[in-house]
Amino acid sequence: MKDVDYFLNEEAKYIEPSMEFDEEMGRFDYPYDPLSFLSQKQFSISCTPWKNAHYEDYGLSDVEILIFQVFIGRWSGVFRGDRYGSEIPELIQEMRYVLESAISKAPKFTGTVLYRFCKDDPVEFKEGNIYEPLHSLTTTKDDWGKDTNTYIITPLSADKTKAHCLYEIYNHGDENQVNFETGAKFKIDKVSQEAQGNICVFMTEVE
């Protein structure tokens, strides 16, 4: 596992690409760069452990704390394996490896239902299919009743589930966040159309 200095050094040596003229858009813009988030210096910003976090209680290392705080903050999307095409950059792979280690240290979820609220999820759900996201699936134990796409998830029992209560380590914004380890699988039980084009997906975690 890489250490904190590895991530800080990668951030320090990052050079943002120069703007290029986009003929299709008729204007200058930055070319796509999967590591462009490094320009925001999130590793440097996230070095100091948050107050009221229970890192020591769950044995998180310094690098796990760093990556946990980047993930819980506004940059969770960069950890998704489905946003990089056929090849995930090495830095992102290292970030994901550390994140999975941190998630594994959080207590297992012992409840009977989890929820996920999102818009524009690039997945076409079909009843009976097995859904295996290429990243840690973020959920909450609370039904927020938001006007978005909604997943209603029945997890496996506490001794078998891959769901971990990150809110026990740090409850960001009282969101009661629960994350599944990468590799968790779900059977799609039902997909229903809701108001304003939203969908509600009922799924069950499977082994």
PDB file of C-alpha atoms in Angstrom:
ATOM      1  CA  MET A   1       0.000   0.000   0.000  1.00  0.00           C
ATOM      2  CA  LYS A   2       1.311   3.471  -0.901  1.00  0.00           C
ATOM      3  CA  ASP A   3       1.897   6.047   1.809  1.00  0.00           C
ATOM      4  CA  VAL A   4       0.795   9.650   2.211  1.00  0.00           C
ATOM      5  CA  ASP A   5       3.976  10.998   0.611  1.00  0.00           C
ATOM      6  CA  TYR A   6       3.256   9.056  -2.584  1.00  0.00           C
ATOM      7  CA  PHE A   7      -0.059  10.831  -3.083  1.00  0.00           C
ATOM      8  CA  LEU A   8       1.308  14.241  -2.112  1.00  0.00           C
ATOM      9  CA  ASN A   9       4.207  13.813  -4.555  1.00  0.00           C
ATOM     10  CA  GLU A  10       1.862  12.794  -7.385  1.00  0.00           C
ATOM     11  CA  GLU A  11      -0.198  15.879  -6.677  1.00  0.00           C
ATOM     12  CA  ALA A  12       2.851  18.169  -6.513  1.00  0.00           C
ATOM     13  CA  LYS A  13       4.259  17.067  -9.866  1.00  0.00           C
ATOM     14  CA  TYR A  14       0.936  17.236 -11.723  1.00  0.00           C
ATOM     15  CA  ILE A  15       0.827  19.798 -14.534  1.00  0.00           C
ATOM     16  CA  GLU A  16      -2.592  20.748 -15.840  1.00  0.00           C
ATOM     17  CA  PRO A  17      -2.875  20.446 -19.648  1.00  0.00           C
ATOM     18  CA  SER A  18      -2.972  23.646 -21.670  1.00  0.00           C
ATOM     19  CA  MET A  19      -6.238  24.783 -23.185  1.00  0.00           C
ATOM     20  CA  GLU A  20      -6.917  23.716 -26.757  1.00  0.00           C
ATOM     21  CA  PHE A  21      -9.295  25.034 -29.373  1.00  0.00           C
ATOM     22  CA  ASP A  22     -12.350  22.789 -29.716  1.00  0.00           C
ATOM     23  CA  GLU A  23     -13.508  23.161 -33.303  1.00  0.00           C
ATOM     24  CA  GLU A  24     -16.797  21.428 -32.607  1.00  0.00           C
ATOM     25  CA  MET A  25     -17.630  23.766 -29.717  1.00  0.00           C
ATOM     26  CA  GLY A  26     -15.989  26.786 -31.334  1.00  0.00           C
ATOM     27  CA  ARG A  27     -14.061  27.773 -28.216  1.00  0.00           C
ATOM     28  CA  PHE A  28     -10.952  27.023 -26.161  1.00  0.00           C
ATOM     29  CA  ASP A  29     -11.282  24.379 -23.469  1.00  0.00           C
ATOM     30  CA  TYR A  30      -9.150  22.010 -21.437  1.00  0.00           C
ATOM     31  CA  PRO A  31      -8.658  18.548 -22.980  1.00  0.00           C
ATOM     32  CA  TYR A  32      -9.947  15.558 -21.026  1.00  0.00           C
ATOM     33  CA  ASP A  33      -7.532  14.449 -18.353  1.00  0.00           C
ATOM     34  CA  PRO A  34      -8.602  11.750 -15.856  1.00  0.00           C
ATOM     35  CA  LEU A  35      -6.229  13.206 -13.265  1.00  0.00           C
ATOM     36  CA  SER A  36      -7.377  16.814 -13.561  1.00  0.00           C
ATOM     37  CA  PHE A  37      -8.765  16.682 -10.018  1.00  0.00           C
ATOM     38  CA  LEU A  38      -5.139  16.843  -8.816  1.00  0.00           C
ATOM     39  CA  SER A  39      -5.100  20.520  -9.717  1.00  0.00           C
ATOM     40  CA  GLN A  40      -7.552  21.083  -6.852  1.00  0.00           C
ATOM     41  CA  LYS A  41      -4.906  19.924  -4.322  1.00  0.00           C
ATOM     42  CA  GLN A  42      -7.304  17.629  -2.479  1.00  0.00           C
ATOM     43  CA  PHE A  43      -4.537  15.477  -1.036  1.00  0.00           C
ATOM     44  CA  SER A  44      -2.931  18.518   0.577  1.00  0.00           C
ATOM     45  CA  ILE A  45      -6.293  19.782   1.806  1.00  0.00           C
ATOM     46  CA  SER A  46      -7.265  16.391   3.246  1.00  0.00           C
ATOM     47  CA  CYS A  47      -4.089  15.664   5.225  1.00  0.00           C
ATOM     48  CA  THR A  48      -5.390  16.937   8.550  1.00  0.00           C
ATOM     49  CA  PRO A  49      -7.728  14.448  10.248  1.00  0.00           C
ATOM     50  CA  TRP A  50     -11.250  15.716  10.805  1.00  0.00           C
ATOM     51  CA  LYS A  51     -12.391  16.497  14.305  1.00  0.00           C
ATOM     52  CA  ASN A  52     -14.943  14.097  15.819  1.00  0.00           C
ATOM     53  CA  ALA A  53     -13.788  11.286  13.495  1.00  0.00           C
ATOM     54  CA  HIS A  54     -13.171   7.876  15.085  1.00  0.00           C
ATOM     55  CA  TYR A  55     -10.078   6.897  13.139  1.00  0.00           C
ATOM     56  CA  GLU A  56      -8.180   5.491  16.091  1.00  0.00           C
ATOM     57  CA  ASP A  57     -11.164   3.394  17.188  1.00  0.00           C
ATOM     58  CA  TYR A  58     -11.119   1.541  13.874  1.00  0.00           C
ATOM     59  CA  GLY A  59      -7.368   1.462  13.300  1.00  0.00           C
ATOM     60  CA  LEU A  60      -7.133   3.612  10.159  1.00  0.00           C
ATOM     61  CA  SER A  61      -3.591   4.430   9.071  1.00  0.00           C
ATOM     62  CA  ASP A  62      -2.508   7.907   7.996  1.00  0.00           C
ATOM     63  CA  VAL A  63      -2.889   7.070   4.305  1.00  0.00           C
ATOM     64  CA  GLU A  64      -6.293   5.483   4.891  1.00  0.00           C
ATOM     65  CA  ILE A  65      -7.414   8.650   6.677  1.00  0.00           C
ATOM     66  CA  LEU A  66      -6.196  10.758   3.746  1.00  0.00           C
ATOM     67  CA  ILE A  67      -8.014   8.722   1.100  1.00  0.00           C
ATOM     68  CA  PHE A  68     -11.118   8.320   3.280  1.00  0.00           C
ATOM     69  CA  GLN A  69     -11.386  12.111   3.582  1.00  0.00           C
ATOM     70  CA  VAL A  70     -10.932  12.642  -0.159  1.00  0.00           C
ATOM     71  CA  PHE A  71     -13.634  10.043  -0.828  1.00  0.00           C
ATOM     72  CA  ILE A  72     -16.128  11.329   1.740  1.00  0.00           C
ATOM     73  CA  GLY A  73     -15.641  14.856   0.445  1.00  0.00           C
ATOM     74  CA  ARG A  74     -16.663  16.033  -3.021  1.00  0.00           C
ATOM     75  CA  TRP A  75     -14.361  13.730  -5.009  1.00  0.00           C
ATOM     76  CA  SER A  76     -15.999  10.323  -4.579  1.00  0.00           C
ATOM     77  CA  GLY A  77     -16.621  10.174  -8.336  1.00  0.00           C
ATOM     78  CA  VAL A  78     -12.926   9.827  -9.169  1.00  0.00           C
ATOM     79  CA  PHE A  79     -12.896   6.431  -7.441  1.00  0.00           C
ATOM     80  CA  ARG A  80     -15.450   4.969  -9.869  1.00  0.00           C
ATOM     81  CA  GLY A  81     -13.955   2.321 -12.105  1.00  0.00           C
ATOM     82  CA  ASP A  82     -16.526   2.885 -14.858  1.00  0.00           C
ATOM     83  CA  ARG A  83     -15.434   6.416 -15.721  1.00  0.00           C
ATOM     84  CA  TYR A  84     -12.016   5.579 -17.173  1.00  0.00           C
ATOM     85  CA  GLY A  85     -12.822   3.306 -20.087  1.00  0.00           C
ATOM     86  CA  SER A  86     -10.595   0.291 -20.594  1.00  0.00           C
ATOM     87  CA  GLU A  87      -7.684   1.431 -18.421  1.00  0.00           C
ATOM     88  CA  ILE A  88      -7.792   2.907 -14.931  1.00  0.00           C
ATOM     89  CA  PRO A  89      -4.810   5.216 -14.247  1.00  0.00           C
ATOM     90  CA  GLU A  90      -2.259   3.798 -11.806  1.00  0.00           C
ATOM     91  CA  LEU A  91      -2.825   6.615  -9.318  1.00  0.00           C
ATOM     92  CA  ILE A  92      -6.564   5.917  -9.247  1.00  0.00           C
ATOM     93  CA  GLN A  93      -5.879   2.211  -8.750  1.00  0.00           C
ATOM     94  CA  GLU A  94      -3.734   3.024  -5.735  1.00  0.00           C
ATOM     95  CA  MET A  95      -6.431   5.324  -4.347  1.00  0.00           C
ATOM     96  CA  ARG A  96      -9.040   2.610  -4.773  1.00  0.00           C
ATOM     97  CA  TYR A  97      -6.819   0.037  -3.066  1.00  0.00           C
ATOM     98  CA  VAL A  98      -6.384   2.243  -0.005  1.00  0.00           C
ATOM     99  CA  LEU A  99     -10.095   3.100   0.033  1.00  0.00           C
ATOM    100  CA  GLU A 100     -11.098  -0.564   0.024  1.00  0.00           C
ATOM    101  CA  SER A 101      -8.814  -1.153   2.984  1.00  0.00           C
ATOM    102  CA  ALA A 102     -10.400   1.740   4.889  1.00  0.00           C
ATOM    103  CA  ILE A 103     -13.936   0.573   4.077  1.00  0.00           C
ATOM    104  CA  SER A 104     -13.133  -2.940   5.298  1.00  0.00           C
ATOM    105  CA  LYS A 105     -12.303  -1.530   8.739  1.00  0.00           C
ATOM    106  CA  ALA A 106     -15.749   0.018   9.223  1.00  0.00           C
ATOM    107  CA  PRO A 107     -18.362  -2.088  11.039  1.00  0.00           C
ATOM    108  CA  LYS A 108     -20.620  -4.316   8.956  1.00  0.00           C
ATOM    109  CA  PHE A 109     -24.173  -3.075   8.375  1.00  0.00           C
ATOM    110  CA  THR A 110     -26.676  -5.046  10.447  1.00  0.00           C
ATOM    111  CA  GLY A 111     -29.951  -3.580   9.177  1.00  0.00           C
ATOM    112  CA  THR A 112     -32.413  -4.849   6.568  1.00  0.00           C
ATOM    113  CA  VAL A 113     -32.633  -2.070   3.978  1.00  0.00           C
ATOM    114  CA  LEU A 114     -30.352   0.524   2.363  1.00  0.00           C
ATOM    115  CA  TYR A 115     -31.068   3.351  -0.064  1.00  0.00           C
ATOM    116  CA  ARG A 116     -29.205   5.087  -2.850  1.00  0.00           C
ATOM    117  CA  PHE A 117     -30.322   8.335  -4.478  1.00  0.00           C
ATOM    118  CA  CYS A 118     -28.726   9.480  -7.711  1.00  0.00           C
ATOM    119  CA  LYS A 119     -29.275  11.113 -11.085  1.00  0.00           C
ATOM    120  CA  ASP A 120     -27.894  10.079 -14.467  1.00  0.00           C
ATOM    121  CA  ASP A 121     -26.457   6.756 -13.331  1.00  0.00           C
ATOM    122  CA  PRO A 122     -25.019   5.172 -16.529  1.00  0.00           C
ATOM    123  CA  VAL A 123     -26.612   1.777 -15.845  1.00  0.00           C
ATOM    124  CA  GLU A 124     -29.551   0.173 -17.620  1.00  0.00           C
ATOM    125  CA  PHE A 125     -31.215  -2.035 -15.048  1.00  0.00           C
ATOM    126  CA  LYS A 126     -33.216  -5.069 -16.135  1.00  0.00           C
ATOM    127  CA  GLU A 127     -35.188  -7.323 -13.839  1.00  0.00           C
ATOM    128  CA  GLY A 128     -33.436 -10.603 -13.139  1.00  0.00           C
ATOM    129  CA  ASN A 129     -29.966  -9.306 -14.056  1.00  0.00           C
ATOM    130  CA  ILE A 130     -26.984  -9.271 -11.713  1.00  0.00           C
ATOM    131  CA  TYR A 131     -25.527  -5.816 -11.112  1.00  0.00           C
ATOM    132  CA  GLU A 132     -21.864  -5.748 -10.089  1.00  0.00           C
ATOM    133  CA  PRO A 133     -20.598  -2.140  -9.940  1.00  0.00           C
ATOM    134  CA  LEU A 134     -16.926  -1.560 -10.688  1.00  0.00           C
ATOM    135  CA  HIS A 135     -16.585   0.587  -7.599  1.00  0.00           C
ATOM    136  CA  SER A 136     -17.710   0.847  -4.002  1.00  0.00           C
ATOM    137  CA  LEU A 137     -21.452   1.512  -4.081  1.00  0.00           C
ATOM    138  CA  THR A 138     -22.448   4.376  -1.780  1.00  0.00           C
ATOM    139  CA  THR A 139     -25.757   4.136   0.054  1.00  0.00           C
ATOM    140  CA  THR A 140     -27.449   5.397   3.205  1.00  0.00           C
ATOM    141  CA  LYS A 141     -29.522   3.693   5.864  1.00  0.00           C
ATOM    142  CA  ASP A 142     -32.058   6.546   5.662  1.00  0.00           C
ATOM    143  CA  ASP A 143     -34.908   7.072   3.203  1.00  0.00           C
ATOM    144  CA  TRP A 144     -34.447  10.684   2.198  1.00  0.00           C
ATOM    145  CA  GLY A 145     -37.429  10.627  -0.169  1.00  0.00           C
ATOM    146  CA  LYS A 146     -35.495  12.602  -2.771  1.00  0.00           C
ATOM    147  CA  ASP A 147     -36.855  13.299  -6.256  1.00  0.00           C
ATOM    148  CA  THR A 148     -34.146  11.259  -8.007  1.00  0.00           C
ATOM    149  CA  ASN A 149     -33.526   7.722  -9.142  1.00  0.00           C
ATOM    150  CA  THR A 150     -33.739   5.506  -6.071  1.00  0.00           C
ATOM    151  CA  TYR A 151     -32.208   2.130  -5.264  1.00  0.00           C
ATOM    152  CA  ILE A 152     -33.836   0.148  -2.478  1.00  0.00           C
ATOM    153  CA  ILE A 153     -31.380  -2.544  -1.446  1.00  0.00           C
ATOM    154  CA  THR A 154     -31.877  -5.612   0.715  1.00  0.00           C
ATOM    155  CA  PRO A 155     -28.414  -6.546   2.018  1.00  0.00           C
ATOM    156  CA  LEU A 156     -27.211  -9.963   3.049  1.00  0.00           C
ATOM    157  CA  SER A 157     -27.040 -10.799   6.747  1.00  0.00           C
ATOM    158  CA  ALA A 158     -24.354  -9.063   8.786  1.00  0.00           C
ATOM    159  CA  ASP A 159     -22.002 -12.067   8.616  1.00  0.00           C
ATOM    160  CA  LYS A 160     -22.165 -12.167   4.805  1.00  0.00           C
ATOM    161  CA  THR A 161     -22.821  -8.620   3.585  1.00  0.00           C
ATOM    162  CA  LYS A 162     -20.135  -6.468   1.979  1.00  0.00           C
ATOM    163  CA  ALA A 163     -21.818  -3.314   3.355  1.00  0.00           C
ATOM    164  CA  HIS A 164     -19.868  -1.261   5.905  1.00  0.00           C
ATOM    165  CA  CYS A 165     -21.056   1.651   8.051  1.00  0.00           C
ATOM    166  CA  LEU A 166     -18.711   4.507   7.200  1.00  0.00           C
ATOM    167  CA  TYR A 167     -20.805   6.795   9.389  1.00  0.00           C
ATOM    168  CA  GLU A 168     -19.434   4.957  12.405  1.00  0.00           C
ATOM    169  CA  ILE A 169     -15.985   6.271  11.455  1.00  0.00           C
ATOM    170  CA  TYR A 170     -17.206   9.739  10.482  1.00  0.00           C
ATOM    171  CA  ASN A 171     -20.800  10.799   9.853  1.00  0.00           C
ATOM    172  CA  HIS A 172     -20.383  13.417   7.136  1.00  0.00           C
ATOM    173  CA  GLY A 173     -23.371  15.752   7.070  1.00  0.00           C
ATOM    174  CA  ASP A 174     -25.428  13.252   9.096  1.00  0.00           C
ATOM    175  CA  GLU A 175     -25.800  11.244   5.881  1.00  0.00           C
ATOM    176  CA  ASN A 176     -25.401   7.876   7.630  1.00  0.00           C
ATOM    177  CA  GLN A 177     -23.306   6.654   4.712  1.00  0.00           C
ATOM    178  CA  VAL A 178     -22.915   2.923   4.126  1.00  0.00           C
ATOM    179  CA  ASN A 179     -20.590   1.603   1.422  1.00  0.00           C
ATOM    180  CA  PHE A 180     -20.360  -1.795  -0.186  1.00  0.00           C
ATOM    181  CA  GLU A 181     -16.949  -3.231  -0.940  1.00  0.00           C
ATOM    182  CA  THR A 182     -16.049  -3.336  -4.625  1.00  0.00           C
ATOM    183  CA  GLY A 183     -17.125  -6.759  -5.844  1.00  0.00           C
ATOM    184  CA  ALA A 184     -20.534  -6.719  -4.174  1.00  0.00           C
ATOM    185  CA  LYS A 185     -23.257  -8.194  -6.383  1.00  0.00           C
ATOM    186  CA  PHE A 186     -26.963  -7.440  -6.538  1.00  0.00           C
ATOM    187  CA  LYS A 187     -29.914  -9.147  -8.209  1.00  0.00           C
ATOM    188  CA  ILE A 188     -32.345  -6.706  -9.797  1.00  0.00           C
ATOM    189  CA  ASP A 189     -35.767  -7.661  -8.441  1.00  0.00           C
ATOM    190  CA  LYS A 190     -37.918  -4.891  -9.888  1.00  0.00           C
ATOM    191  CA  VAL A 191     -37.588  -1.640 -11.843  1.00  0.00           C
ATOM    192  CA  SER A 192     -40.471   0.812 -11.679  1.00  0.00           C
ATOM    193  CA  GLN A 193     -40.999   4.115 -13.440  1.00  0.00           C
ATOM    194  CA  GLU A 194     -41.583   7.076 -11.170  1.00  0.00           C
ATOM    195  CA  ALA A 195     -42.544  10.725 -11.633  1.00  0.00           C
ATOM    196  CA  GLN A 196     -40.435  13.055 -13.784  1.00  0.00           C
ATOM    197  CA  GLY A 197     -38.677  10.187 -15.543  1.00  0.00           C
ATOM    198  CA  ASN A 198     -37.056   8.790 -12.412  1.00  0.00           C
ATOM    199  CA  ILE A 199     -36.808   5.066 -11.708  1.00  0.00           C
ATOM    200  CA  CYS A 200     -36.951   3.025  -8.525  1.00  0.00           C
ATOM    201  CA  VAL A 201     -34.779  -0.086  -8.538  1.00  0.00           C
ATOM    202  CA  PHE A 202     -35.352  -2.836  -6.004  1.00  0.00           C
ATOM    203  CA  MET A 203     -32.319  -5.069  -5.610  1.00  0.00           C
ATOM    204  CA  THR A 204     -31.028  -7.777  -3.299  1.00  0.00           C
ATOM    205  CA  GLU A 205     -27.372  -8.336  -2.419  1.00  0.00           C
ATOM    206  CA  VAL A 206     -26.255 -11.828  -3.424  1.00  0.00           C
ATOM    207  CA  GLU A 207     -23.143 -13.878  -2.725  1.00  0.00           C
TER     208      GLU A 207
END
